[in-house]
């Protein structure tokens, strides 16, 4: 396999943490050094992650750049890393957004810069770790590690109600993870019991339990439920989304960008990497419910976004809607649906990340996010308005920009879904979400940008400066490139997506065959 | 006439050293001039305890093979060596963090350290005892020294109240234990754990002879009511000591009133010794009962669940950091009981190292936290209100704040702190032993605990300072706090530590001939 024996993943994983330690030990009043150091480290990590792209073989569906060292050998726990088509782009998205976030905080964060940058870098290690870990235990460690820096980022550098938002974020996410841990323990001992007492937390080992009746349908149902709860909270799926508007709104700009750009994707990624491959029969049982919740999320998020008077809150609810699309694509379990979902994760990271950055730009100037405080900004800051327009259109899903391809594939995939009951109706309802998104985004754009300048305080607002152009341009370029050449991004995923789907189908059809077999030879655990 | 071999004395070297040290500290205090600064006593105690720990590690079981020595009174096996090292090192750390406290709040006298050493002596023997009477005497040695230490601030009403409460509940607990010992002795005809195990095995065998296997429990109870009743009383006595629900009422008041380093001793060292003694006294000798009649674990099951729930809910509304930690200590007793119950099951026995590892991690967390509490106090008082005294302190005392952050996340059980690994091992044993329900209760109550541990962090970092006091300065105590924080980050990640705990627990059931 490609890149095996390379320590590139480890480098990408641990460099940010090392950087955080160095930045954290800088003298207190050297804010400039802290900014520069964090930028240098995160930029280096991004460059290294391009090495992954260069060395990645898009035709190989299996894990690449695998590293495997025993960690707690007695318990079968290993330091196992690897990436495939499902995680490649998300890793790069993470390393890409982190330097952008660091630059965006250049003048926005003036208090305790050193600590802010250190927290951001620790967060990067946590995110990358969650994406590259292919050992369930290791994944869990990184998954939880992410909570701490994000809690601190929201709680110290956030807005008015930051403490409430930070604690809510922390507790909500922890609820799911803890039950997931119990499920991990259950599978872990089940594996040992079926394999002569050999313990393992290797994802590949545990996934062997998925087929052949080793885990009964009933067990898979419960285990999937425990995993799905953890991931659904992170996504967040309706009705578990209530932490998100608070966390998004109160977080500092950088925190919001990372939350929207990467953290939410870890929820959907968790389904693809862990919950579905480990418990396909449980997943099959839950898919209709997930699809319905996803569609409710799409419409609910959009409708609630319509009535927000705070730009940041509006974008937060739009995330609920967009992530609903991703979950719908996954629930469809068709090639187009899953590819679309994977692509839409990236699109959302780029567009919503950019939206939060732009809101950060005006917040830094005006210290308000209320739609009513603005109006007529096109006249005062034309460049800002133009960039905002492109980003808005990308978020709506205008053909030619990135959002369109993902949403289209998801709707198509849902329409063609082989197993989903009422798929066509769901696709039609979900499509209204696209229309609603145009409504809330454009209405917001109109109120903020057009019309007369109603608020005299806005008259002296400066337009984008060179630094802001610097970090917004790459995002704008990506919006266009991903919109025009989606295959560049879809191709490396294809093989892994197909393997993922064929594993799932094999498990489900084996189960069907067992059910169709005569009752006498039916394994007892299949029938409840 | 039986004699005591030299090896048997050799195995007790750490305890003998601690006793000699206690006498030395007392004598030096008598001959020192009244004006002398007693800081030397703290260092002498700490260095002596570390030396005893090193000696204990080097000597190990001194060739006794972990078998009972002194006519079956004690066994210096892997578990004893592990626990003794933990007790000695934790007490050394407590001696060091006592120094600024004793200087600021109490009459600086050498007997503080002598009493500390005597409590440690009791704890050492308690963790090694394999005889009901030896266990009881060790427990009393430890407890009586602690009663005095709890009231060491003679002029402080709270401290005196704490001492009285601790003494009265302690007397209750002793009465339970003695009553239990009497019943077991009556049923067995001996106080040695080996005798108890043999009697339990016989009773189980006799009860198993019958047509109806389901009625073993009933027949056992009918044939040996005193044995079972005695066991329950022993359990209750230990539940008092480790502050398990419903025997936990004393903990908040005593923890709050006692001098902070003494509270650390109660929460960490004493709990470690008591939990090990609980396993040795009740779980191991009565293990056959468990195999034949799984229902016996039911009381422990209920107590463990209630302890986790009550402890965590009780801590939610506390503003006093010491009261908060008292409830948190109750909660952790619950998690430990989950581990103890799992160890009692044949399936969970291979993961017995989890309990020892948990004790190690919890001890480090507790001592570190109390080191910070001592330093956050002032010359005038202990400054224990989270909302008033701790607001904004994280930024003013960056290193201590960071250490406290690590401890709070460690107590919550967040990875990558050792607190997570400790909970993982204990709950893993529970799931393996079939107690998925207890593991789920443990997880959900951990979630509750996240709220109050986070509250400490919220005040340390997210709130503006309200009081001018920045706390005490002490390089040694700061070093202890930082060392504990480093351990909390490292103990779990380094697999070898769990490996040691696992090996140490290997011989636990040797006495009962099970493994």
GROMACS .gro file of N, CA, C and O in nm, chain B residues 449-495:
model
  188
  977UNK      N    1  -2.039   1.488   3.674
  977UNK     CA    2  -1.919   1.540   3.740
  977UNK      C    3  -1.850   1.643   3.653
  977UNK      O    4  -1.790   1.737   3.704
  978UNK      N    5  -1.859   1.626   3.521
  978UNK     CA    6  -1.794   1.723   3.431
  978UNK      C    7  -1.845   1.863   3.463
  978UNK      O    8  -1.768   1.959   3.459
  979UNK      N    9  -1.972   1.874   3.500
  979UNK     CA   10  -2.029   2.006   3.525
  979UNK      C   11  -1.958   2.076   3.640
  979UNK      O   12  -1.918   2.190   3.630
  980UNK      N   13  -1.942   2.004   3.753
  980UNK     CA   14  -1.883   2.076   3.867
  980UNK      C   15  -1.731   2.090   3.857
  980UNK      O   16  -1.675   2.187   3.907
  981UNK      N   17  -1.666   1.997   3.790
  981UNK     CA   18  -1.522   2.018   3.770
  981UNK      C   19  -1.500   2.135   3.673
  981UNK      O   20  -1.407   2.213   3.689
  982UNK      N   21  -1.587   2.142   3.572
  982UNK     CA   22  -1.575   2.254   3.478
  982UNK      C   23  -1.596   2.387   3.549
  982UNK      O   24  -1.535   2.487   3.514
  983UNK      N   25  -1.685   2.384   3.650
  983UNK     CA   26  -1.714   2.508   3.722
  983UNK      C   27  -1.585   2.567   3.781
  983UNK      O   28  -1.564   2.689   3.776
  984UNK      N   29  -1.500   2.481   3.832
  984UNK     CA   30  -1.374   2.529   3.889
  984UNK      C   31  -1.292   2.597   3.779
  984UNK      O   32  -1.237   2.707   3.798
  985UNK      N   33  -1.287   2.534   3.663
  985UNK     CA   34  -1.209   2.592   3.552
  985UNK      C   35  -1.272   2.723   3.506
  985UNK      O   36  -1.202   2.820   3.477
  986UNK      N   37  -1.405   2.723   3.501
  986UNK     CA   38  -1.475   2.845   3.460
  986UNK      C   39  -1.435   2.961   3.550
  986UNK      O   40  -1.401   3.069   3.503
  987UNK      N   41  -1.434   2.938   3.682
  987UNK     CA   42  -1.398   3.047   3.772
  987UNK      C   43  -1.251   3.081   3.761
  987UNK      O   44  -1.213   3.198   3.761
  988UNK      N   45  -1.165   2.981   3.747
  988UNK     CA   46  -1.022   3.009   3.740
  988UNK      C   47  -0.987   3.094   3.618
  988UNK      O   48  -0.900   3.181   3.625
  989UNK      N   49  -1.054   3.069   3.507
  989UNK     CA   50  -1.009   3.132   3.382
  989UNK      C   51  -1.110   3.229   3.320
  989UNK      O   52  -1.070   3.321   3.251
  990UNK      N   53  -1.238   3.204   3.338
  990UNK     CA   54  -1.335   3.283   3.263
  990UNK      C   55  -1.396   3.397   3.344
  990UNK      O   56  -1.478   3.471   3.293
  991UNK      N   57  -1.363   3.408   3.472
  991UNK     CA   58  -1.424   3.513   3.552
  991UNK      C   59  -1.318   3.614   3.596
  991UNK      O   60  -1.202   3.580   3.614
  992UNK      N   61  -1.366   3.737   3.622
  992UNK     CA   62  -1.275   3.841   3.668
  992UNK      C   63  -1.242   3.818   3.815
  992UNK      O   64  -1.327   3.774   3.893
  993UNK      N   65  -1.119   3.850   3.856
  993UNK     CA   66  -1.083   3.833   3.997
  993UNK      C   67  -1.170   3.921   4.087
  993UNK      O   68  -1.206   4.032   4.050
  994UNK      N   69  -1.205   3.868   4.204
  994UNK     CA   70  -1.289   3.945   4.297
  994UNK      C   71  -1.215   3.979   4.425
  994UNK      O   72  -1.254   4.068   4.497
  995UNK      N   73  -1.111   3.906   4.459
  995UNK     CA   74  -1.039   3.933   4.582
  995UNK      C   75  -0.893   3.957   4.551
  995UNK      O   76  -0.839   3.907   4.453
  996UNK      N   77  -0.831   4.038   4.635
  996UNK     CA   78  -0.693   4.076   4.606
  996UNK      C   79  -0.594   3.963   4.632
  996UNK      O   80  -0.488   3.958   4.573
  997UNK      N   81  -0.632   3.868   4.720
  997UNK     CA   82  -0.537   3.767   4.763
  997UNK      C   83  -0.490   3.681   4.646
  997UNK      O   84  -0.567   3.637   4.564
  998UNK      N   85  -0.362   3.662   4.640
  998UNK     CA   86  -0.307   3.576   4.536
  998UNK      C   87  -0.260   3.443   4.595
  998UNK      O   88  -0.208   3.360   4.523
  999UNK      N   89  -0.274   3.426   4.725
  999UNK     CA   90  -0.239   3.298   4.783
  999UNK      C   91  -0.098   3.296   4.839
  999UNK      O   92  -0.025   3.396   4.838
 1000UNK      N   93  -0.060   3.178   4.887
 1000UNK     CA   94   0.071   3.161   4.949
 1000UNK      C   95   0.175   3.128   4.844
 1000UNK      O   96   0.143   3.087   4.733
 1001UNK      N   97   0.302   3.148   4.881
 1001UNK     CA   98   0.412   3.110   4.794
 1001UNK      C   99   0.488   2.995   4.858
 1001UNK      O  100   0.520   3.001   4.976
 1002UNK      N  101   0.512   2.892   4.784
 1002UNK     CA  102   0.599   2.786   4.834
 1002UNK      C  103   0.651   2.710   4.714
 1002UNK      O  104   0.574   2.653   4.637
 1003UNK      N  105   0.781   2.714   4.698
 1003UNK     CA  106   0.840   2.648   4.581
 1003UNK      C  107   0.818   2.497   4.588
 1003UNK      O  108   0.784   2.434   4.488
 1004UNK      N  109   0.834   2.440   4.708
 1004UNK     CA  110   0.821   2.296   4.721
 1004UNK      C  111   0.681   2.250   4.686
 1004UNK      O  112   0.662   2.155   4.610
 1005UNK      N  113   0.582   2.319   4.742
 1005UNK     CA  114   0.445   2.279   4.718
 1005UNK      C  115   0.408   2.297   4.571
 1005UNK      O  116   0.341   2.213   4.512
 1006UNK      N  117   0.456   2.407   4.510
 1006UNK     CA  118   0.433   2.426   4.367
 1006UNK      C  119   0.494   2.310   4.290
 1006UNK      O  120   0.432   2.257   4.197
 1007UNK      N  121   0.615   2.271   4.330
 1007UNK     CA  122   0.681   2.160   4.261
 1007UNK      C  123   0.599   2.033   4.274
 1007UNK      O  124   0.585   1.956   4.177
 1008UNK      N  125   0.542   2.010   4.394
 1008UNK     CA  126   0.459   1.889   4.412
 1008UNK      C  127   0.339   1.895   4.319
 1008UNK      O  128   0.307   1.797   4.250
 1009UNK      N  129   0.274   2.012   4.312
 1009UNK     CA  130   0.156   2.025   4.225
 1009UNK      C  131   0.194   1.999   4.080
 1009UNK      O  132   0.122   1.925   4.009
 1010UNK      N  133   0.305   2.057   4.036
 1010UNK     CA  134   0.343   2.040   3.896
 1010UNK      C  135   0.384   1.896   3.867
 1010UNK      O  136   0.352   1.842   3.761
 1011UNK      N  137   0.454   1.834   3.964
 1011UNK     CA  138   0.492   1.695   3.944
 1011UNK      C  139   0.367   1.608   3.932
 1011UNK      O  140   0.359   1.518   3.847
 1012UNK      N  141   0.267   1.636   4.017
 1012UNK     CA  142   0.142   1.559   4.009
 1012UNK      C  143   0.076   1.580   3.873
 1012UNK      O  144   0.026   1.485   3.812
 1013UNK      N  145   0.076   1.706   3.824
 1013UNK     CA  146   0.014   1.733   3.695
 1013UNK      C  147   0.086   1.655   3.585
 1013UNK      O  148   0.022   1.597   3.497
 1014UNK      N  149   0.219   1.654   3.593
 1014UNK     CA  150   0.295   1.580   3.492
 1014UNK      C  151   0.260   1.432   3.499
 1014UNK      O  152   0.242   1.365   3.396
 1015UNK      N  153   0.248   1.380   3.623
 1015UNK     CA  154   0.212   1.238   3.638
 1015UNK      C  155   0.074   1.211   3.580
 1015UNK      O  156   0.051   1.109   3.516
 1016UNK      N  157  -0.020   1.304   3.605
 1016UNK     CA  158  -0.156   1.284   3.556
 1016UNK      C  159  -0.155   1.275   3.403
 1016UNK      O  160  -0.229   1.197   3.344
 1017UNK      N  161  -0.067   1.354   3.341
 1017UNK     CA  162  -0.061   1.349   3.195
 1017UNK      C  163   0.014   1.225   3.146
 1017UNK      O  164  -0.011   1.178   3.036
 1018UNK      N  165   0.106   1.175   3.229
 1018UNK     CA  166   0.192   1.069   3.180
 1018UNK      C  167   0.151   0.927   3.219
 1018UNK      O  168   0.171   0.833   3.143
 1019UNK      N  169   0.092   0.911   3.338
 1019UNK     CA  170   0.070   0.777   3.392
 1019UNK      C  171  -0.013   0.690   3.300
 1019UNK      O  172   0.010   0.569   3.288
 1020UNK      N  173  -0.115   0.749   3.237
 1020UNK     CA  174  -0.202   0.668   3.152
 1020UNK      C  175  -0.139   0.635   3.020
 1020UNK      O  176  -0.148   0.522   2.971
 1021UNK      N  177  -0.070   0.734   2.964
 1021UNK     CA  178  -0.014   0.718   2.830
 1021UNK      C  179   0.098   0.614   2.829
 1021UNK      O  180   0.115   0.540   2.732
 1022UNK      N  181   0.173   0.608   2.940
 1022UNK     CA  182   0.281   0.510   2.948
 1022UNK      C  183   0.222   0.377   2.995
 1022UNK      O  184   0.180   0.363   3.109
 1023UNK      N  185   0.219   0.283   2.906
 1023UNK     CA  186   0.151   0.157   2.935
 1023UNK      C  187   0.212   0.076   3.048
 1023UNK      O  188   0.146  -0.003   3.112
   0.00000   0.00000   0.00000
